[in-house]
Short mmCIF file of C-alpha atoms and ligand atoms in Angstrom, two decimals:
data_model
loop_
_atom_site.label_atom_id
_atom_site.label_comp_id
_atom_site.label_asym_id
_atom_site.label_seq_id
_atom_site.Cartn_x
_atom_site.Cartn_y
_atom_site.Cartn_z
CA MET A 1 123.37 111.12 48.96
CA PHE A 2 125.37 114.54 49.10
CA GLU A 3 128.20 113.73 50.53
CA GLY A 4 131.44 115.80 50.60
CA GLY A 5 132.28 118.70 51.60
CA ASN A 6 133.31 118.86 55.33
CA THR A 7 131.54 116.14 57.61
CA ILE A 8 131.74 116.55 61.07
CA VAL A 9 130.04 114.58 64.38
CA HIS A 10 128.26 116.93 66.06
CA LYS A 11 125.76 116.88 69.23
CA ASP A 12 122.34 117.57 68.31
CA ASP A 13 121.01 120.30 69.93
CA GLU A 14 117.41 118.77 70.75
CA THR A 15 118.01 115.21 72.02
CA GLY A 16 121.43 115.31 72.90
CA SER A 17 122.71 112.30 70.87
CA VAL A 18 126.16 111.85 68.83
CA ASN A 19 125.34 110.53 65.33
CA ARG A 20 124.52 112.94 62.82
CA SER A 21 126.77 114.16 59.78
CA VAL A 22 126.71 117.87 59.08
CA ASN A 23 127.80 118.78 55.99
CA LEU A 24 129.20 122.54 55.88
CA GLY A 25 130.30 122.58 52.38
CA GLY A 26 128.87 125.84 51.56
CA ASP A 27 127.46 124.96 48.06
CA SER A 28 125.56 122.00 48.79
CA ALA A 29 122.96 120.75 45.77
CA PHE A 30 120.54 119.90 48.54
CA ALA A 31 121.08 123.30 50.00
CA ASN A 32 120.67 125.16 46.79
CA ALA A 33 117.21 122.73 46.35
CA PHE A 34 115.66 123.85 49.22
CA GLU A 35 116.22 127.57 48.38
CA GLY A 36 114.15 126.72 45.55
CA VAL A 37 111.64 125.18 48.32
CA LYS A 38 111.52 128.28 50.28
CA ALA A 39 111.27 130.50 47.02
CA ALA A 40 108.00 128.14 46.21
CA LEU A 41 106.56 128.70 49.70
CA LYS A 42 107.31 132.53 49.93
CA ALA A 43 104.77 132.72 46.86
CA ASP A 44 102.56 130.67 48.81
CA ILE A 45 102.53 132.11 52.57
CA GLY A 46 103.33 135.99 51.02
CA ASP A 47 106.14 138.37 52.21
CA THR A 48 105.62 139.03 55.97
CA ALA A 49 105.17 135.19 56.88
CA PHE A 50 107.95 134.21 54.40
CA ARG A 51 110.31 136.93 56.31
CA SER A 52 109.76 135.96 59.43
CA TRP A 53 109.59 132.50 59.96
CA VAL A 54 110.61 130.84 56.36
CA ALA A 55 113.65 133.29 55.68
CA PRO A 56 115.95 132.07 58.70
CA LEU A 57 115.61 128.36 58.12
CA CYS A 58 118.65 126.69 56.25
CA ALA A 59 119.22 123.43 55.38
CA ARG A 60 122.33 122.45 56.52
CA ALA A 61 122.44 118.50 56.23
CA PHE A 62 121.24 115.82 53.93
CA ASP A 63 121.62 112.39 54.77
CA ALA A 64 119.88 109.04 54.47
CA GLY A 65 116.65 110.70 53.02
CA THR A 66 116.65 112.93 55.93
CA LEU A 67 117.17 116.55 55.61
CA GLU A 68 118.00 118.56 57.94
CA ILE A 69 117.00 122.35 59.01
CA SER A 70 118.47 124.64 61.23
CA VAL A 71 116.48 127.48 62.79
CA PRO A 72 117.75 130.19 65.15
CA THR A 73 115.23 129.79 68.04
CA ARG A 74 112.79 127.08 69.39
CA PHE A 75 109.80 129.43 68.83
CA ILE A 76 110.58 129.93 65.12
CA ARG A 77 110.79 126.30 64.96
CA ASP A 78 107.57 125.37 66.88
CA TRP A 79 106.07 127.84 64.50
CA VAL A 80 107.56 127.12 61.36
CA ARG A 81 106.55 122.83 62.39
CA THR A 82 103.04 123.79 63.23
CA HIS A 83 102.21 125.86 60.52
CA TYR A 84 104.73 125.22 57.41
CA ALA A 85 105.97 121.65 57.84
CA GLU A 86 103.53 120.09 55.58
CA ARG A 87 103.92 121.96 52.74
CA ILE A 88 107.58 121.91 53.60
CA ALA A 89 107.75 118.31 53.51
CA ARG A 90 105.84 118.28 50.41
CA LEU A 91 107.70 120.60 48.81
CA CYS A 92 110.84 118.67 49.64
CA ALA A 93 109.88 115.51 48.87
CA ALA A 94 109.11 116.94 45.39
CA GLN A 95 112.59 119.17 44.49
CA ILE A 96 114.75 117.43 46.70
CA ALA A 97 115.51 113.49 44.92
CA GLY A 98 115.43 111.35 47.71
CA CYS A 99 114.24 113.73 50.51
CA ALA A 100 112.13 111.54 52.56
CA ARG A 101 111.93 113.70 56.27
CA VAL A 102 112.61 116.93 57.47
CA GLU A 103 114.27 117.74 60.69
CA TYR A 104 114.22 121.10 61.94
CA ILE A 105 117.37 121.68 65.05
CA VAL A 106 117.66 124.79 66.88
CA ALA A 107 120.99 126.26 66.37
CA ALA A 108 122.39 129.33 68.11
CA GLY A 109 124.21 130.34 65.52
CA ALA A 110 121.61 130.32 62.77
CA GLN A 111 120.62 133.15 60.60
CA LYS A 112 117.83 135.46 62.69
CA PRO A 113 115.29 137.17 61.18
CA ALA A 114 115.84 141.25 61.19
CA ALA A 115 114.13 141.95 64.68
CA ALA A 116 111.57 144.42 63.19
CA ASP A 117 110.17 141.69 60.82
CA ALA A 118 110.06 139.37 63.92
CA ALA A 119 108.43 141.78 65.68
CA ARG A 120 105.56 142.59 63.45
CA ALA A 121 105.19 138.82 63.01
CA TYR A 122 104.29 138.82 66.02
CA GLU A 123 101.31 141.09 66.44
CA PRO A 124 98.38 139.85 67.44
CA VAL A 125 96.22 139.04 64.50
CA ILE A 126 93.64 141.23 64.20
CA THR A 127 91.78 142.82 61.29
CA ALA A 128 89.54 145.05 59.75
CA ASN A 129 90.28 147.27 62.56
CA GLU A 130 89.75 151.46 61.99
CA ASN A 131 93.18 152.59 62.00
CA ALA A 132 96.21 152.60 59.60
CA ALA A 133 97.01 149.17 60.14
CA ALA A 134 94.20 147.83 58.77
CA ALA A 135 96.02 146.97 55.93
CA GLU A 136 99.41 145.46 57.24
CA ALA A 137 96.65 143.92 59.72
CA ALA A 138 94.91 142.07 56.70
CA GLU A 139 98.20 140.95 55.55
CA ASN A 140 99.14 139.48 59.15
CA LEU A 141 95.50 137.51 59.03
CA SER A 142 96.35 136.16 55.75
CA SER A 143 99.52 134.34 56.81
CA ALA A 144 97.92 133.05 60.11
CA LEU A 145 94.99 131.60 59.37
CA ASP A 146 95.37 128.51 57.09
CA PRO A 147 92.97 129.07 54.18
CA ARG A 148 92.25 125.20 53.91
CA PHE A 149 90.47 125.66 57.23
CA THR A 150 87.08 126.40 56.47
CA PHE A 151 83.92 124.77 57.94
CA GLU A 152 83.36 123.43 54.42
CA ASN A 153 86.77 121.17 54.51
CA PHE A 154 85.92 119.86 57.67
CA VAL A 155 84.59 116.26 57.84
CA VAL A 156 81.99 115.73 60.33
CA GLY A 157 81.64 112.93 62.32
CA ALA A 158 80.29 111.82 66.00
CA SER A 159 83.35 112.39 67.59
CA ASN A 160 83.51 116.24 66.35
CA GLU A 161 80.06 116.90 65.57
CA LEU A 162 79.55 118.84 68.90
CA ALA A 163 82.69 120.88 68.58
CA PHE A 164 81.88 121.90 65.35
CA ALA A 165 78.14 122.51 65.69
CA ALA A 166 79.02 124.92 68.61
CA ALA A 167 81.85 126.48 66.65
CA LYS A 168 79.23 127.20 63.41
CA LYS A 169 76.75 128.78 65.76
CA LEU A 170 79.24 130.87 67.29
CA ALA A 171 80.83 131.89 63.69
CA SER A 172 76.99 132.76 62.50
CA GLY A 173 76.41 135.49 64.95
CA GLU A 174 73.48 134.56 66.55
CA ASN A 175 73.07 134.99 70.28
CA VAL A 176 75.00 132.08 72.11
CA THR A 177 74.63 130.77 75.35
CA PHE A 178 77.60 129.71 76.05
CA ASN A 179 80.92 131.56 76.51
CA PRO A 180 83.61 130.58 76.58
CA LEU A 181 83.57 127.94 74.42
CA PHE A 182 86.34 125.27 75.07
CA LEU A 183 87.30 123.03 72.55
CA GLN A 184 89.36 120.11 73.53
CA GLY A 185 90.72 117.65 72.26
CA GLY A 186 93.92 115.11 71.07
CA VAL A 187 96.86 116.44 69.15
CA GLY A 188 95.77 116.64 65.94
CA LEU A 189 91.73 116.11 65.70
CA GLY A 190 91.24 119.72 64.43
CA LYS A 191 90.93 122.21 67.44
CA THR A 192 93.08 124.46 65.19
CA HIS A 193 91.14 124.05 62.16
CA LEU A 194 87.83 124.78 63.85
CA MET A 195 89.18 127.99 65.43
CA GLN A 196 90.62 129.40 62.26
CA ALA A 197 87.04 128.34 60.67
CA ILE A 198 85.16 130.36 63.09
CA ALA A 199 87.74 133.25 62.22
CA HIS A 200 87.10 133.09 58.31
CA ASP A 201 83.50 132.35 58.72
CA ALA A 202 82.41 135.15 61.14
CA LEU A 203 85.08 137.89 59.07
CA ALA A 204 83.31 136.78 55.88
CA ARG A 205 79.69 137.93 57.23
CA THR A 206 81.21 140.61 59.27
CA PRO A 207 83.94 142.05 58.17
CA GLU A 208 83.98 144.87 60.62
CA LYS A 209 83.88 142.54 63.61
CA ARG A 210 87.42 142.37 65.46
CA VAL A 211 88.34 138.68 65.31
CA VAL A 212 92.05 137.61 67.33
CA TYR A 213 93.62 134.42 66.27
CA MET A 214 96.16 133.46 68.60
CA SER A 215 98.00 130.42 69.64
CA ALA A 216 98.76 130.61 73.78
CA GLU A 217 102.56 130.82 72.76
CA LYS A 218 102.47 134.13 70.66
CA PHE A 219 99.81 135.77 73.35
CA MET A 220 102.72 134.64 75.77
CA TYR A 221 105.12 135.85 74.08
CA GLN A 222 103.19 139.47 73.00
CA PHE A 223 102.64 139.83 76.62
CA VAL A 224 106.38 138.73 77.77
CA ARG A 225 107.20 141.38 75.63
CA ALA A 226 104.74 144.47 76.45
CA LEU A 227 106.27 143.76 80.32
CA ARG A 228 109.29 144.26 78.91
CA SER A 229 108.87 147.48 76.97
CA ARG A 230 106.57 148.38 79.97
CA ASP A 231 103.53 148.61 77.89
CA THR A 232 100.96 146.58 79.59
CA MET A 233 98.25 148.44 79.36
CA ALA A 234 98.21 149.17 75.77
CA PHE A 235 98.77 145.07 75.17
CA LYS A 236 95.51 144.99 77.46
CA GLU A 237 93.75 147.70 75.68
CA TYR A 238 94.44 146.01 72.11
CA VAL A 239 93.23 142.40 73.34
CA ARG A 240 90.04 143.85 75.18
CA GLY A 241 89.10 145.71 72.11
CA VAL A 242 87.96 142.31 70.02
CA ASP A 243 84.90 140.78 69.65
CA ILE A 244 85.75 137.15 69.38
CA LEU A 245 89.01 136.41 70.75
CA MET A 246 90.24 132.59 69.98
CA ILE A 247 93.26 131.70 72.03
CA ASP A 248 94.64 127.97 70.84
CA ASP A 249 96.48 125.49 72.90
CA ILE A 250 95.90 127.31 76.43
CA GLN A 251 98.00 123.81 77.79
CA PHE A 252 100.96 125.96 76.97
CA ILE A 253 100.23 129.22 79.24
CA CYS A 254 99.07 127.13 82.25
CA GLY A 255 101.65 127.10 84.78
CA LYS A 256 103.57 130.29 83.79
CA GLU A 257 102.76 132.95 86.36
CA SER A 258 102.30 136.26 85.29
CA THR A 259 100.90 135.34 82.23
CA ALA A 260 98.24 132.97 83.26
CA GLN A 261 97.72 135.81 85.55
CA GLU A 262 97.28 138.21 82.88
CA PHE A 263 95.26 135.59 80.88
CA PHE A 264 92.83 135.27 83.44
CA HIS A 265 92.33 138.67 84.09
CA THR A 266 91.41 139.68 80.12
CA PHE A 267 89.71 137.03 80.24
CA ASN A 268 87.37 137.66 82.90
CA ALA A 269 87.14 141.80 81.43
CA LEU A 270 86.17 140.05 78.28
CA ILE A 271 83.35 137.77 79.30
CA ASP A 272 81.80 140.54 81.78
CA GLN A 273 81.67 142.89 78.41
CA GLY A 274 79.90 140.07 76.54
CA LYS A 275 82.51 139.31 74.23
CA GLN A 276 82.94 136.55 72.86
CA ILE A 277 85.90 133.74 73.51
CA VAL A 278 86.98 130.71 72.09
CA LEU A 279 89.61 128.61 73.92
CA SER A 280 91.50 125.32 73.00
CA ALA A 281 93.40 122.66 75.12
CA ASP A 282 94.64 118.74 74.99
CA LYS A 283 92.90 118.59 78.05
CA ALA A 284 89.89 119.34 79.98
CA PRO A 285 89.33 122.62 82.34
CA GLY A 286 89.67 120.85 85.06
CA ASP A 287 92.82 118.61 84.17
CA LEU A 288 94.96 121.31 83.07
CA ASP A 289 98.03 121.70 85.55
CA GLY A 290 98.79 124.82 87.26
CA LEU A 291 95.66 126.64 86.21
CA ASP A 292 94.14 129.43 88.60
CA ASP A 293 91.56 127.69 90.66
CA ARG A 294 88.85 130.59 90.16
CA LEU A 295 89.90 130.64 85.74
CA ARG A 296 88.90 126.58 85.95
CA SER A 297 85.69 127.36 87.62
CA ARG A 298 85.11 129.99 85.20
CA LEU A 299 86.46 128.36 81.77
CA GLY A 300 84.00 125.41 83.25
CA MET A 301 81.02 127.39 83.09
CA GLY A 302 81.07 128.00 79.12
CA LEU A 303 80.39 124.42 76.87
CA VAL A 304 83.27 122.41 76.75
CA ALA A 305 82.89 120.54 73.55
CA GLY A 306 85.37 117.51 73.38
CA ILE A 307 87.08 116.43 70.33
CA GLN A 308 87.21 112.78 70.68
CA GLY A 309 88.98 110.21 68.52
CA THR A 310 88.49 109.80 64.81
CA SER A 311 86.62 106.35 63.28
CA TYR A 312 87.94 104.65 60.96
CA GLU A 313 84.96 105.77 58.77
CA LEU A 314 85.72 109.71 59.74
CA ARG A 315 89.36 109.29 58.68
CA LEU A 316 88.33 107.67 55.12
CA GLU A 317 86.10 110.77 54.76
CA ILE A 318 88.74 112.88 55.78
CA LEU A 319 91.45 111.33 53.25
CA ARG A 320 88.81 111.73 50.34
CA ALA A 321 87.93 115.22 51.09
CA LYS A 322 91.49 116.15 51.65
CA CYS A 323 92.34 114.37 47.97
CA ALA A 324 89.58 116.23 46.66
CA LEU A 325 90.53 119.18 47.99
CA MET A 326 94.02 118.92 46.25
CA LYS A 327 92.26 117.66 43.04
CA ARG A 328 94.88 114.63 43.46
CA GLU A 329 93.38 110.80 42.97
CA MET A 330 95.04 108.04 45.23
CA PRO A 331 93.34 104.57 45.14
CA GLU A 332 90.87 103.84 47.53
CA ALA A 333 92.66 100.53 48.40
CA VAL A 334 95.67 103.48 49.55
CA LEU A 335 93.32 105.31 51.47
CA ALA A 336 91.30 102.73 53.75
CA PHE A 337 95.54 101.48 54.21
CA LEU A 338 96.00 104.44 55.65
CA ALA A 339 92.61 105.08 57.31
CA GLY A 340 93.59 101.91 59.11
CA LYS A 341 96.73 102.27 60.14
CA ILE A 342 97.58 106.15 61.10
CA THR A 343 94.44 105.89 63.80
CA SER A 344 95.39 108.45 66.58
CA ASN A 345 96.26 111.48 64.51
CA VAL A 346 94.61 113.62 61.30
CA ARG A 347 97.60 116.06 60.98
CA GLU A 348 99.91 112.75 60.61
CA MET A 349 97.47 110.86 58.34
CA GLU A 350 97.88 114.04 55.97
CA GLY A 351 100.88 114.20 56.40
CA ALA A 352 101.05 110.78 55.55
CA LEU A 353 99.10 111.20 52.35
CA ASN A 354 100.87 114.05 50.81
CA ARG A 355 104.25 111.98 50.87
CA LEU A 356 102.22 109.20 48.83
CA ILE A 357 100.85 112.34 46.75
CA ALA A 358 104.35 113.92 45.87
CA HIS A 359 105.65 110.52 45.42
CA ALA A 360 102.89 109.21 42.83
CA GLU A 361 103.66 112.69 41.14
CA LEU A 362 107.42 112.07 41.05
CA VAL A 363 107.61 108.57 39.59
CA GLY A 364 104.42 109.36 37.67
CA ARG A 365 102.09 106.37 38.49
CA ALA A 366 99.49 105.38 41.04
CA ILE A 367 100.70 104.10 44.39
CA THR A 368 100.22 100.99 45.64
CA VAL A 369 99.37 99.37 48.88
CA GLU A 370 102.46 97.62 49.33
CA GLY A 371 104.37 100.75 47.74
CA ALA A 372 102.36 102.89 50.61
CA GLU A 373 103.65 100.49 53.27
CA GLU A 374 107.15 100.76 52.22
CA LEU A 375 107.19 105.02 52.07
CA LEU A 376 105.47 105.43 55.09
CA GLN A 377 107.10 102.93 57.19
CA ASP A 378 109.06 105.12 59.57
CA LEU A 379 105.69 106.85 60.11
CA LEU A 380 103.70 103.44 60.63
CA ARG A 381 106.24 102.72 62.97
CA ALA A 382 105.54 105.84 64.65
CA ALA A 383 102.18 105.76 64.81
CA GLY A 384 101.84 102.09 66.24
CA ARG A 385 103.80 102.95 69.42
CA ARG A 386 101.37 106.26 70.75
CA VAL A 387 98.96 105.13 72.82
CA THR A 388 100.53 106.47 76.28
CA ILE A 389 99.43 105.74 79.61
CA GLU A 390 98.53 109.43 79.89
CA ASP A 391 95.80 108.87 77.03
CA ILE A 392 94.84 106.09 78.58
CA GLN A 393 93.79 107.33 81.68
CA ARG A 394 92.29 110.21 80.05
CA ARG A 395 90.20 108.27 78.23
CA VAL A 396 89.16 106.02 81.29
CA ALA A 397 88.01 109.39 83.10
CA ASP A 398 86.16 110.69 80.53
CA HIS A 399 84.61 107.35 79.94
CA TYR A 400 83.54 106.59 83.75
CA ASN A 401 82.89 111.07 84.54
CA LEU A 402 85.60 111.23 86.08
CA ARG A 403 88.85 113.38 86.50
CA MET A 404 92.47 113.04 85.84
CA THR A 405 92.75 113.93 89.14
CA ASP A 406 90.52 111.17 90.42
CA ILE A 407 92.37 108.32 88.59
CA LEU A 408 95.90 109.23 90.08
CA SER A 409 94.77 110.01 93.33
CA PRO A 410 94.78 107.40 96.72
CA ARG A 411 90.83 107.16 97.12
CA ARG A 412 89.97 103.91 97.01
CA ALA A 413 86.20 104.27 96.80
CA ARG A 414 84.48 101.79 94.54
CA PRO A 415 83.84 103.89 91.79
CA VAL A 416 87.00 105.40 91.60
CA ALA A 417 88.81 102.44 92.45
CA ARG A 418 87.43 100.15 89.54
CA PRO A 419 88.18 102.50 86.72
CA ARG A 420 91.34 102.92 88.32
CA GLN A 421 91.86 99.30 87.70
CA VAL A 422 90.45 99.49 84.21
CA ALA A 423 93.16 102.20 83.63
CA MET A 424 96.03 99.98 84.73
CA TYR A 425 94.81 96.71 82.94
CA LEU A 426 94.72 99.08 79.75
CA ALA A 427 97.97 100.57 80.22
CA LYS A 428 99.37 96.54 80.27
CA ALA A 429 97.71 95.67 77.62
CA LEU A 430 98.41 98.65 75.35
CA THR A 431 101.64 100.03 75.82
CA GLU A 432 104.93 98.73 76.26
CA HIS A 433 105.72 99.81 79.93
CA SER A 434 106.75 98.21 82.39
CA LEU A 435 104.79 97.48 85.72
CA PRO A 436 107.04 99.66 88.26
CA GLU A 437 106.70 102.76 85.33
CA ILE A 438 103.13 102.47 85.15
CA GLY A 439 103.26 102.76 88.58
CA ARG A 440 105.02 105.95 88.70
CA LYS A 441 102.24 106.95 86.05
CA PHE A 442 99.72 106.44 88.57
CA GLY A 443 100.46 108.80 91.32
CA GLY A 444 103.61 106.34 92.36
CA ARG A 445 102.25 103.23 93.45
CA ASP A 446 103.94 100.22 93.79
CA HIS A 447 103.74 97.73 90.96
CA THR A 448 102.14 95.26 92.89
CA THR A 449 98.97 97.43 93.43
CA ILE A 450 99.20 97.51 89.76
CA ILE A 451 99.38 93.66 89.14
CA HIS A 452 96.29 93.34 91.78
CA GLY A 453 94.51 95.73 89.63
CA VAL A 454 95.33 93.85 86.06
CA ARG A 455 94.26 91.03 87.44
CA LYS A 456 91.37 91.94 88.79
CA ILE A 457 89.81 93.35 85.85
CA GLU A 458 91.11 89.96 84.36
CA GLU A 459 88.99 88.19 86.48
CA LEU A 460 86.01 90.28 86.61
CA LEU A 461 85.94 90.08 82.44
CA GLN A 462 84.90 86.53 83.05
CA ALA A 463 81.79 87.43 84.06
CA ASP A 464 81.43 91.11 83.96
CA ARG A 465 79.14 91.68 80.39
CA GLN A 466 79.24 95.33 81.52
CA LEU A 467 82.59 95.60 81.81
CA ALA A 468 83.77 93.70 78.77
CA ALA A 469 81.75 96.26 76.75
CA ASP A 470 83.32 99.12 78.60
CA ILE A 471 86.62 97.55 77.97
CA GLU A 472 85.97 97.18 74.32
CA THR A 473 84.60 100.33 73.55
CA LEU A 474 87.96 101.83 75.95
CA LYS A 475 89.93 99.81 73.57
CA GLN A 476 88.37 101.04 70.37
CA ARG A 477 88.74 105.02 71.38
CA ILE A 478 92.00 104.30 72.86
CA ALA A 479 93.01 103.06 69.25
CA GLY A 480 91.56 105.93 67.70
P1 ADP B 501 94.56 120.41 66.82
O1 ADP B 501 94.88 121.77 66.61
O2 ADP B 501 93.68 119.71 67.13
O3 ADP B 501 95.96 119.82 66.89
P2 ADP B 501 94.23 120.80 63.86
O4 ADP B 501 93.71 121.22 63.50
O5 ADP B 501 95.56 121.44 63.11
O6 ADP B 501 94.63 119.87 65.15
O7 ADP B 501 94.54 119.67 62.55
C1 ADP B 501 95.42 118.46 61.81
C2 ADP B 501 94.81 118.66 60.60
O8 ADP B 501 93.73 117.40 60.52
C3 ADP B 501 95.03 119.53 60.03
O9 ADP B 501 95.65 119.70 58.51
C4 ADP B 501 93.05 120.12 59.58
O10 ADP B 501 92.84 120.47 58.58
C5 ADP B 501 93.20 118.23 59.83
N1 ADP B 501 91.81 117.88 60.22
C6 ADP B 501 91.53 117.44 61.38
N2 ADP B 501 90.14 116.84 61.75
C7 ADP B 501 89.76 117.31 60.49
C8 ADP B 501 88.18 116.99 60.10
N3 ADP B 501 87.16 116.44 60.74
N4 ADP B 501 88.32 116.83 59.01
C9 ADP B 501 88.85 117.67 57.56
N5 ADP B 501 90.22 117.89 58.67
C10 ADP B 501 90.88 117.49 59.86
MG1 MG B 502 96.27 123.05 66.70
#
């Protein structure tokens, strides 16, 4: 669409594939339009966040509906992806004709934010502390907490009611018996939403409380920076001076030696002082790789609240709630279509909804199911092959009250071996992986072992009704 300028073939920084055309022309229409998107976003997220995260983004190519945006560092890319990607996609769809997708490419030469701005943005989010930085901290807080992530906007169903109840109780300031609260759930199922809801609620009730919400990446970044400037004491004091410390996605900390150690010490100190901690991860404490054993057992002493895959009904409710929140209408049949098709990840489902809304606004008429199918082709294809062997193993382990390590272990005792075979059977049935690939994912087993496991289950299924029911349940959970 925006052809012209110097088009060269270049190597994708992320995948190494050589197939993209890059438009180096300076004054392209899409680049200008993207500056408009940035301006709109600035109004939405405020100056500080804008300067740190969005200002460095440059539109560098637009090809076949894909807008390619360069980002100076991986860290900024990840941050933008988790925090702003949906808003950016929505704005791009609305402001750049034909824009269906946005991709972020880390490009070393891209513009970096001024050092001071970047450093400021990495400060932990801390609020209402008595010192002079309070105003700035409040600004930081508002840029880091998504105002939509409240308890009111969270739709409760069987799969998340425990996590929701625990989060609410904790935010209410009543004495809770669990510490830490560990929210465990797959990607896009509401962990971050619940954590931020705790922050919103706790701060609304008791503004003097010091509530810190950080991604594990940010925690790591902070800590490494403190190490470099030999300022670890100040950092520790800072973190230890909080009332509620929330660290999101701690699977990213695990395995990183010094940070994990530091995390452990901080964590223990806070618990000993009776400070409340909330953590999230995509795995249960027992399944986090490279986690200090002492930390693992301490984590296990709190409340581990799992968030399971959503049911169809819950997804439909969530879609209705999102429409209401955005004050947009979408035909019920289209919502039902989305809830039925995009099953594993609420974030993705929401992204699809946003795309449809943007489109409906552009063309000025309601979307039909056929229209949605057409507009979401890429997403639907991706959602269809989302099931991974790991997902299956985790679901099976959960179902039978085992640990991931049991599923992968060489142990042959029946209480472990049978569920393992169930997992093999499901891996064969629900993924496209070959038997040798499946074997590798099951602790390096031979493909003949996998065949044996699959046949065994097929055979048992004929007569064993409990097993058939288990497998049916598991299939539904795995599919979302
Ligand atoms: P996670 O941190 O587990 O990857 P998020 O908390 O970022 O997931 O959720 C992804 C998106 O899905 C967010 O926009 C969030 O608001 C939405 N979402 C997830 N679960 C629910 C729910 N039960 N009700 C409303 N929105 C939800
Ligand atoms: Mg999250």
